[in-house]
XYZ file of C-alpha atoms in Angstrom:
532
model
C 108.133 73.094 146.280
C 109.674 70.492 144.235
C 112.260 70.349 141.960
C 110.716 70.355 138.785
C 108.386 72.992 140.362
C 111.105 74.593 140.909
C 113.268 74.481 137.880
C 109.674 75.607 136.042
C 109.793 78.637 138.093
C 113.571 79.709 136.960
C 112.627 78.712 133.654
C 109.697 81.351 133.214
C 111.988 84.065 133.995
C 112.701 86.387 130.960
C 116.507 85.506 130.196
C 118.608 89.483 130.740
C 121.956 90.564 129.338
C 123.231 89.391 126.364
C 121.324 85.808 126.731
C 118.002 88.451 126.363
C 119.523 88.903 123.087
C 121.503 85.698 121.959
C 118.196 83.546 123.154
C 115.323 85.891 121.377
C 112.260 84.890 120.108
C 110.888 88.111 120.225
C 109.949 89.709 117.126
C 110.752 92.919 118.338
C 114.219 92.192 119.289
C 115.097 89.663 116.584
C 113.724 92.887 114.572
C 116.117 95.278 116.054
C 119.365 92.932 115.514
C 118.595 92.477 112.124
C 118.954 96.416 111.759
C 121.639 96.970 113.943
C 123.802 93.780 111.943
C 122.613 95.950 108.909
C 123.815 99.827 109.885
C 127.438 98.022 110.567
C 127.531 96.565 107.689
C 126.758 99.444 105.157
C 129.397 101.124 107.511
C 131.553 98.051 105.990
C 130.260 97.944 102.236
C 130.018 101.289 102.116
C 133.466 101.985 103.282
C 134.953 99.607 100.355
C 132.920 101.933 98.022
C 134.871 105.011 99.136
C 138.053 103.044 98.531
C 136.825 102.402 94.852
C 135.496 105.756 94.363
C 139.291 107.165 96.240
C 141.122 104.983 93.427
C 139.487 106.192 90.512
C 139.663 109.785 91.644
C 142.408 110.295 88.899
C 143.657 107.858 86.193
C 146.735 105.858 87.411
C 147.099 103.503 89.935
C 146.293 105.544 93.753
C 145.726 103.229 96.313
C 145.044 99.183 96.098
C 146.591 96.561 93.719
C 144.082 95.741 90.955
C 143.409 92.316 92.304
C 142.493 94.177 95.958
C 140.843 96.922 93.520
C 138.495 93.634 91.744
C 137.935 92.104 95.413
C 136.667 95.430 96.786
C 134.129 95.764 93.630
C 133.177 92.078 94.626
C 132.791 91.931 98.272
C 131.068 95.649 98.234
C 128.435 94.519 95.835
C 127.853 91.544 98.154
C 127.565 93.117 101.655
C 125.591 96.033 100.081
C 123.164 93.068 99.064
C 123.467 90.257 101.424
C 124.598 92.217 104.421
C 122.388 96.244 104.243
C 119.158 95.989 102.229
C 118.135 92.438 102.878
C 118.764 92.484 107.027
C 117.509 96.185 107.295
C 114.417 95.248 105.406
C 113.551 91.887 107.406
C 114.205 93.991 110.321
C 111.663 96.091 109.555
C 109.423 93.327 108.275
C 110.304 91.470 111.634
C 109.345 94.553 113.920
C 105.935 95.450 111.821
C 104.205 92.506 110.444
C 103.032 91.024 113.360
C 101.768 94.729 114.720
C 100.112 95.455 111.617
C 98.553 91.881 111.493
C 97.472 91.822 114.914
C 99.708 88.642 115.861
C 101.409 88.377 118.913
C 104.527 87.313 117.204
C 106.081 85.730 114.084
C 104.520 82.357 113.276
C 107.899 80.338 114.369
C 109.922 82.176 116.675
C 112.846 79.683 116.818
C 113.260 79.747 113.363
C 113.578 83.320 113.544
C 115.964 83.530 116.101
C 118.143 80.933 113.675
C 117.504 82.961 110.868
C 119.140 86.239 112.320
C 121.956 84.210 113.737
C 123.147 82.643 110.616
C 123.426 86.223 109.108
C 126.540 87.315 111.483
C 128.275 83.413 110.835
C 127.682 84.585 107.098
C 129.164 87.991 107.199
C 131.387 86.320 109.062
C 132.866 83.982 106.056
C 132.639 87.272 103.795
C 135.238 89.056 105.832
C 137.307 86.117 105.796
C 137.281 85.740 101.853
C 139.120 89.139 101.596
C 141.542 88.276 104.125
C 142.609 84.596 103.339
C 144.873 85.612 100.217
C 146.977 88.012 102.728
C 147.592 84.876 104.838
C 148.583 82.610 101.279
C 145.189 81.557 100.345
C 145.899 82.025 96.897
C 144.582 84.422 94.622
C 141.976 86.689 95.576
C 138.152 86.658 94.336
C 138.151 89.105 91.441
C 135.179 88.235 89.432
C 132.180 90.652 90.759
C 129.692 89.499 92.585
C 128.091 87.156 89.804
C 130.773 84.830 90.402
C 131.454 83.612 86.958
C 133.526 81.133 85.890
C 135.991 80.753 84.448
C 137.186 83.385 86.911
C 135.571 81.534 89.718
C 136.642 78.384 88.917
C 140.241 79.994 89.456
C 140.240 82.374 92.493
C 141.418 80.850 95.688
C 140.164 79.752 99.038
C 138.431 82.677 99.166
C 136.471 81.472 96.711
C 135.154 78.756 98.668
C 134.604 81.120 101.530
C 132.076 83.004 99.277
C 130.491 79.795 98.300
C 129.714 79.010 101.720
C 128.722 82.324 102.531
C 126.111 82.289 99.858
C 125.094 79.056 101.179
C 124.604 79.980 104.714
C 123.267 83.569 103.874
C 120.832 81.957 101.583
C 119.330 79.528 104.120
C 118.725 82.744 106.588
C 116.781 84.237 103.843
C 114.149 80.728 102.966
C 113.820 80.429 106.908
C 112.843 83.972 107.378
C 110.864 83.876 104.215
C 109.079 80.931 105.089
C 108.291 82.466 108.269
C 106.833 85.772 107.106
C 104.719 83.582 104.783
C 103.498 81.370 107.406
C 102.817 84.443 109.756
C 101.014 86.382 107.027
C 99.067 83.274 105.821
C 98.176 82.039 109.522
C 98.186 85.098 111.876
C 95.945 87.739 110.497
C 93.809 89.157 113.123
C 89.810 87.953 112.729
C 88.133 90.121 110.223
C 91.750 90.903 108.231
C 91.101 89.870 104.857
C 93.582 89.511 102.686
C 92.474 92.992 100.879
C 92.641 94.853 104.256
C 96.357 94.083 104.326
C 98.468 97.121 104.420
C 100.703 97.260 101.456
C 103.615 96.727 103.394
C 102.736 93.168 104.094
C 101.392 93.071 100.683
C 105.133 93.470 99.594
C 106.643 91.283 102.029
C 104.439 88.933 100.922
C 105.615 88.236 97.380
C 109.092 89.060 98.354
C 109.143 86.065 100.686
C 107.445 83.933 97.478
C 110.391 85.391 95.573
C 113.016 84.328 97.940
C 111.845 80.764 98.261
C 111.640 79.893 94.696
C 115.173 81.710 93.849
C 117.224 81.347 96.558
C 117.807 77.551 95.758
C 119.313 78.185 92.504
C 121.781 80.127 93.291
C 122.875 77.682 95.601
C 122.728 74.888 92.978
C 124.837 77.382 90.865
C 127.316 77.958 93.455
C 127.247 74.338 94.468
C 128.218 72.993 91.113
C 131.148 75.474 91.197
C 132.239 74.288 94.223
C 132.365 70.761 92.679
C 133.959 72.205 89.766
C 137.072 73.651 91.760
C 136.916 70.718 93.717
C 135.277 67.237 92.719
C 136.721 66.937 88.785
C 132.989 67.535 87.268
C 132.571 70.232 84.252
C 129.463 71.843 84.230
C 131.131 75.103 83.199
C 133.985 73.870 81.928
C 134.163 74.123 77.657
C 137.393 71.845 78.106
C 135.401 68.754 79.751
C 131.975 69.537 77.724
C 130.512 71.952 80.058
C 129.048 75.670 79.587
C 130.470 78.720 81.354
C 127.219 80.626 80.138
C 125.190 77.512 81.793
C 126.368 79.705 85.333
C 125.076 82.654 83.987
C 121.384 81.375 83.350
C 122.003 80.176 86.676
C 123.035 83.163 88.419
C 120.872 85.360 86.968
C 117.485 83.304 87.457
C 118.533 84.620 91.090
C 120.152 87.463 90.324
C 117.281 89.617 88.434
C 114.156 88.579 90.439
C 116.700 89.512 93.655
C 116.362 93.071 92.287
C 112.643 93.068 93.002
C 113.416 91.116 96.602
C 115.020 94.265 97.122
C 112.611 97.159 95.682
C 109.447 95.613 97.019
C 109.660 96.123 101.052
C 110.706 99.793 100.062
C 106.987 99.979 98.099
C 105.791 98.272 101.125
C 107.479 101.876 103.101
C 106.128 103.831 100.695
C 102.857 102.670 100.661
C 102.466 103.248 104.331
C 104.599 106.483 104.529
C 102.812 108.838 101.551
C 99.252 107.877 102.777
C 100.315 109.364 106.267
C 102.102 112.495 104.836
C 99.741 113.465 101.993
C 96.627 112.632 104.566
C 94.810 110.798 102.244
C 93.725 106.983 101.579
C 96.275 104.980 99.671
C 95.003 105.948 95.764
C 94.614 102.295 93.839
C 95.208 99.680 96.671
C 94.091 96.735 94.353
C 95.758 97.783 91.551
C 99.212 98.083 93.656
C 99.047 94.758 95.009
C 97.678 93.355 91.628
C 100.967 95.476 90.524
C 103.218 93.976 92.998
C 102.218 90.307 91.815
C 102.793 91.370 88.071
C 105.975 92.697 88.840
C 107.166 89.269 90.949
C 105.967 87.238 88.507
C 107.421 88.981 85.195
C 110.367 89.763 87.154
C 111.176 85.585 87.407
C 111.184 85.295 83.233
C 113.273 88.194 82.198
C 116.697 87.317 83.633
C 118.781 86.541 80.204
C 118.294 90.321 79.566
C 121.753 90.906 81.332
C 123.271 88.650 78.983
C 122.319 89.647 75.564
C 126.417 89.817 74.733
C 126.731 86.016 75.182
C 125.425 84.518 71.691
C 121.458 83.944 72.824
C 119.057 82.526 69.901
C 117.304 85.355 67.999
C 114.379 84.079 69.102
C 114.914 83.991 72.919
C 117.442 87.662 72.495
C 113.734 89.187 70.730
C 111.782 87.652 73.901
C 113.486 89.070 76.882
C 113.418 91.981 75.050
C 110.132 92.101 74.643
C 109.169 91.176 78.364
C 111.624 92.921 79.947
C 110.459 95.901 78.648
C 106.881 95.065 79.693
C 108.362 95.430 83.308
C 107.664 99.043 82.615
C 104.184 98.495 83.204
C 103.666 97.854 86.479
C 106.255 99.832 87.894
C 105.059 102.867 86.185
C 101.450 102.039 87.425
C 102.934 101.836 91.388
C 105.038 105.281 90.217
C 100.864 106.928 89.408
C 99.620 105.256 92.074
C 101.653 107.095 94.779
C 101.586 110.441 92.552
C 97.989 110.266 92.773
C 98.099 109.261 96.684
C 99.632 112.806 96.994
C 97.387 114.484 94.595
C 95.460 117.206 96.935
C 96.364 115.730 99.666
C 97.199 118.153 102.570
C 100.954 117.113 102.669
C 103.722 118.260 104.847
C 107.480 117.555 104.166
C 108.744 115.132 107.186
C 112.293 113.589 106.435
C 110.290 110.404 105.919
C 108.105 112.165 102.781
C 111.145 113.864 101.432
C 112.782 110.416 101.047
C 109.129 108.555 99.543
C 109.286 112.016 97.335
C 112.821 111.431 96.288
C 112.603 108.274 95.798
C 109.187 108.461 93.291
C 111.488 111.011 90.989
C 114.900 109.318 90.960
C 113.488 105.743 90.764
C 111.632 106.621 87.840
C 114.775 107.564 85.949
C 116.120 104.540 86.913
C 113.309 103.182 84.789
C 113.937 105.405 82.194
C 117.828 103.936 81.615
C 116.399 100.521 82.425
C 114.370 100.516 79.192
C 117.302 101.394 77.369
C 118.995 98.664 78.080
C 116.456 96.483 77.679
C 116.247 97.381 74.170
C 119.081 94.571 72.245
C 120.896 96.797 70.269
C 121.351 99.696 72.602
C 122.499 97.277 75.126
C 125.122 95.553 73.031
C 126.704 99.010 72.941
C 126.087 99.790 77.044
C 126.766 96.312 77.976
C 129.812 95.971 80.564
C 130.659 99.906 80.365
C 129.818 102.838 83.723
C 125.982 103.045 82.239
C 124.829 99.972 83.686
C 126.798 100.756 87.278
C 124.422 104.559 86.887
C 121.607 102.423 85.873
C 121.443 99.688 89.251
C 122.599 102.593 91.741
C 119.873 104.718 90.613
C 117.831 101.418 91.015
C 119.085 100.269 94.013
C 119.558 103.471 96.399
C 116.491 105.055 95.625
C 114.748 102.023 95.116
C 116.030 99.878 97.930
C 118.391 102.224 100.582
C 116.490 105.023 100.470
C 112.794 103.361 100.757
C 114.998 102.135 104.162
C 115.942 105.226 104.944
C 112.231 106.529 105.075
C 111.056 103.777 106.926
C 113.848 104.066 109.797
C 112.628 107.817 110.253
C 108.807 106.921 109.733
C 109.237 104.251 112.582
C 112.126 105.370 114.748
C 109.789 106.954 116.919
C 107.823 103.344 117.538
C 110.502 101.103 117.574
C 112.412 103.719 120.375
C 109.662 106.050 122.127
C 111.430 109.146 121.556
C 111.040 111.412 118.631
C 114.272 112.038 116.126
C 115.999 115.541 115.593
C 113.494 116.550 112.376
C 116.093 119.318 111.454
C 119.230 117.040 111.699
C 117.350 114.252 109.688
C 116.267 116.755 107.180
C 120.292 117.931 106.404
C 120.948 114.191 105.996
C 118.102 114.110 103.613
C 119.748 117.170 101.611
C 123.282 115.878 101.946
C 122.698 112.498 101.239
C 120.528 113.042 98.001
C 123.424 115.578 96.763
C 125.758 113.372 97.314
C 124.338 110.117 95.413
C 123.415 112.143 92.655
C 126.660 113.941 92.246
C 128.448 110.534 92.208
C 125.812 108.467 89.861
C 124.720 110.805 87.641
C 127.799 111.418 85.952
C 128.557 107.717 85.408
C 125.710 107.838 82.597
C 127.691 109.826 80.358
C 130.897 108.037 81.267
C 129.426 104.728 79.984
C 127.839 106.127 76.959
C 131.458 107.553 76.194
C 132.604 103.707 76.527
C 134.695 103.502 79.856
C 134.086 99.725 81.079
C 133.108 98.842 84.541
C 135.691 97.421 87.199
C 138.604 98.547 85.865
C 141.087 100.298 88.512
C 142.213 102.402 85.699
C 141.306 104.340 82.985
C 141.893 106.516 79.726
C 142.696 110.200 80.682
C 139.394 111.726 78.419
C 137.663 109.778 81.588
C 138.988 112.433 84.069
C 136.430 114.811 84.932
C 133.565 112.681 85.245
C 135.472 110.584 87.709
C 136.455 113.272 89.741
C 132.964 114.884 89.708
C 131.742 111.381 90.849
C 134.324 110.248 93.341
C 133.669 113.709 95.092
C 130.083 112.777 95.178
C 131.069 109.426 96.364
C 132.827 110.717 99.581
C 130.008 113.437 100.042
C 127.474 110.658 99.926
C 129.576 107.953 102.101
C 130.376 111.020 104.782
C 126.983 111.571 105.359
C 126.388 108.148 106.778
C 128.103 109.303 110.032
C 125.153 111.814 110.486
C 123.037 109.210 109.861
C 124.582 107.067 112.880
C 124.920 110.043 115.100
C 120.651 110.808 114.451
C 119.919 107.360 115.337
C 121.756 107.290 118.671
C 120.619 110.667 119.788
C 117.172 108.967 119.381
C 117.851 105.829 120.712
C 119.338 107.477 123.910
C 116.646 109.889 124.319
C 114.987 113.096 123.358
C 111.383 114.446 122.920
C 108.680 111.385 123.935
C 106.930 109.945 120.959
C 103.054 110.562 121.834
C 100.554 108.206 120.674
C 100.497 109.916 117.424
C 103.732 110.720 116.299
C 102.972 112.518 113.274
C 100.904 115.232 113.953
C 97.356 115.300 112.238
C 98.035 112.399 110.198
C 95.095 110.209 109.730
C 93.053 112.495 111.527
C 90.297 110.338 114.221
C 92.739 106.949 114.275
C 95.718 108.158 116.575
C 98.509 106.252 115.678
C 97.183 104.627 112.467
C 100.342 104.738 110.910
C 101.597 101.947 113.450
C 98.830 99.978 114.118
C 95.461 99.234 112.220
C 91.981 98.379 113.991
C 90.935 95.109 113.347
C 88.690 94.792 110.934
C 90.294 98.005 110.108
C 87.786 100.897 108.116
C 87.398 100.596 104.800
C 89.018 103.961 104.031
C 92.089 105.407 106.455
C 90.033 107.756 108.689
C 87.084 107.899 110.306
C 86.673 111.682 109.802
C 88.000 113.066 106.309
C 91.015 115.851 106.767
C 90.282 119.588 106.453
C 92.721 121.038 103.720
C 93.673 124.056 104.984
């Protein structure tokens, strides 16, 4: 044998150990490390929100400094963001798309492999921003996470640390993006049109589109602050002719359609877990992914709508106004769409349901307050006060976390060939939805009474709510540890996941809910359910 032949030989051999994991091209794998990146990190967010929540459990000053207090409210928003719902949802996307394409893989594994490895570099630099000022990098980053100057243009070296986080963070996204667009676009089994898509790709579709066309802004935003601190320019400088509100347009070009990058893989979940539960064909498949493409779209032209405060035009003030509340639309029309799914369907409650259920109900009130705001002279009033926190964490943990949550259970029993503990993932069901609803709800009345967001202290007539809320908060956090313990008792064993985990769903296609025929039928089963 010669030595090429040779070296060939060693080089076909799958690489084991860590290098099976550092080297991966796999879908599967690359899959599985984005979730596993993304359960320690909402460990790490999420533990920053039961500081917050711990502070304002009485008026006064508890626990942190209010510059640590500002920095928590910062980095939490941007781990919950950049570091849960994003990784745990390309994870998913990573594992499923190619299975429910019929592809082998993702279009360009190497790219992939990049993409997840950029993410721990990135979470990397977000640690670091909290801990340089400790070590006499200046002040710490107090301003949120939308950054604004003139705040920004102040904070420390930990401010530059977040700039490059954003930077590298966003390149992880367009590469994986890219990739799931290429994959979906190139790798569809023969006879998969693109109306025989499941919905789930459906949604990772356009949030890939949304990713690529937003992403890039926010780096130019974040880029011209850096050359602000750093390089003399102005552009949001009033002093040397520049606009501070200039980075707000900026931001929140990104900053609203991300909202959507984060709702739409969960409506991807859903779309695949109520069909399964409720037995029946998805009701109004066209008209959810002609809903889904509304909702991108309008979602990219309504972004000034979270700065009506700043002095807008009339005439552009009356117009995001006017489209943002248009947003209702389609969202509503997804909301009947997976109502109707249920309708006389022959349903049972698994933990994956009781999320998709949860999430329809508390989602839509989320849309309720989100039309309030969107109306100018209600806002002007709700602007900057505890409202708008209730309003994007009934938004974002129903919308996003939870939609997460359902898919982990739904596909736990693929993605590890062992069934989960149904009654242990129902209590976390219970506990968690207690929990975020005992800490969120009562924030609605606290903002209508007037008490302003990030503020490490407050007026006394504040007290109840806060207590009522940071109770909830450490109910909610707490249950997280169940959440870990369910997933290892899966992972390292347990009942065998059969080739149809959920029992009688899509009766005549075992294992539907994982797979599709290709062409698949033109309705989910090949022999309708009995309702019993």
């Amino acid at each position: 044998m010669t030595t090429s032949a040779m070296h060939d030989d060693h080089h076909h051999e799958p690489p084991a150990g860590w290098q099976r994991w550092v080297y991966s091209t796999n879908h599967k794998d690359i899959g599985t490390m984005y979730l596993i990146f993304a359960l320690v990190m909402m460990f790490l967010g999420g533990g920053m929100a039961m500081v917050i929540r711990a502070e304002l459990f009485l008026p006064g000053l508890q626990l942190v400094q209010p510059d640590l207090f500002n920095n928590l409210v910062t980095n939490h928003a941007l781990i919950m963001v950049f570091g849960v719902v994003m990784p745990a949802a390309a994870g998913m996307a990573n594992w499923m798309i190619p299975l429910m394409i019929g592809a082998p893989d993702m279009a360009l594994p190497r790219l992939n492999n990049l993409s997840f490895w950029l993410l721990p570099m990135g979470g990397t630099l977000l640690v670091l921003s909290m801990v340089v000022p400790f070590f006499g990098g200046g002040a710490p980053v107090t301003t949120g996470w939308t950054l604004y100057p003139p705040l920004s243009t102040q904070a420390g070296m930990g401010m530059d640390l977040l700039i490059f986080t954003v930077h590298i963070l966003g390149i992880s996204s367009i590469l994986a993006s890219i990739n799931i667009i290429v994959t979906i676009v190139n790798m569809r089994a023969p006879g998969m049109s693109w109306m025989k898509l499941p919905i789930f790709v459906w949604a990772w579709m356009f949030t890939a589109i949304l990713l690529v066309l937003i992403m890039p802004v926010l780096a130019g935003a974040v880029t011209m602050l850096l050359f602000d601190r750093h390089m003399g320019t102005s552009f949001f400088d009033a002093a040397g002719g520049g606009d501070p509100v200039l980075f707000q347009h900026l931001f929140w070009f990104f900053g609203h359609p991300e909202v959507y990058v984060l709702l739409l893989p969960s409506i991807g979940v859903l779309g695949t877990v109520i069909p399964t539960f409720a037995r029946k064909p998805l009701f109004g498949y066209k008209p959810l992914v002609g809903g889904m493409a509304f909702l991108a779209t309008l979602g990219m032209v309504v972004w000034a709508h979270h700065q009506y405060t700043v002095g807008m035009s009339l005439a552009a003030t009356k117009y995001f106004m006017i489209v943002t509340i248009l947003i209702s639309v389609p969202v509503g029309l997804m909301i009947f769409s997976f109502i109707l799914t249920m309708w006389r369907g022959a349903m049972t409650f698994e933990t994956p349901m009781l999320f998709a259920i949860a999430i329809i109900v508390m989602f839509s009130f989320a849309g309720v307050t989100g039309v309030m705001l969107a109306v100018v002279p209600a806002d002007l009033q709700y602007h900057d006060t505890y409202f708008v926190v209730a309003h994007f964490h009934y938004a974002l943990i129903p919308g996003a976390l939870f939609g997460l949550y359902a898919g982990v259970f739904f596909w736990l029993p693929k993605w590890t060939g062992h069934m989960y503990d149904e009654k242990l993932g129902k209590i976390f069901f219970w506990w968690t939805t207690l929990g975020f609803n005992l800490t969120f709800f009562p924030q609605h009345f606290l903002g209508l009474a007037g008490m302003p967001r990030r503020i490490v202290d407050y007026n006394i007539q504040f007290t109840e709510f806060n207590v009522v809320s940071s109770v909830g908060g450490i109910i909610f956090g707490l249950s997280h540890i169940l959440f870990l313990y369910i997933i290892i008792k899966t992972v390292k064993g347990g009942e065998k996941a059969k080739d149809q985990s959920w029992e009688g769903a899509m009766i005549g296609t075992p294992g539907l809910e994982w797979t599709l025929t290709s062409p698949p039928p033109h309705h989910s089963f090949t022999v309708p359910p009995v309702v019993k």
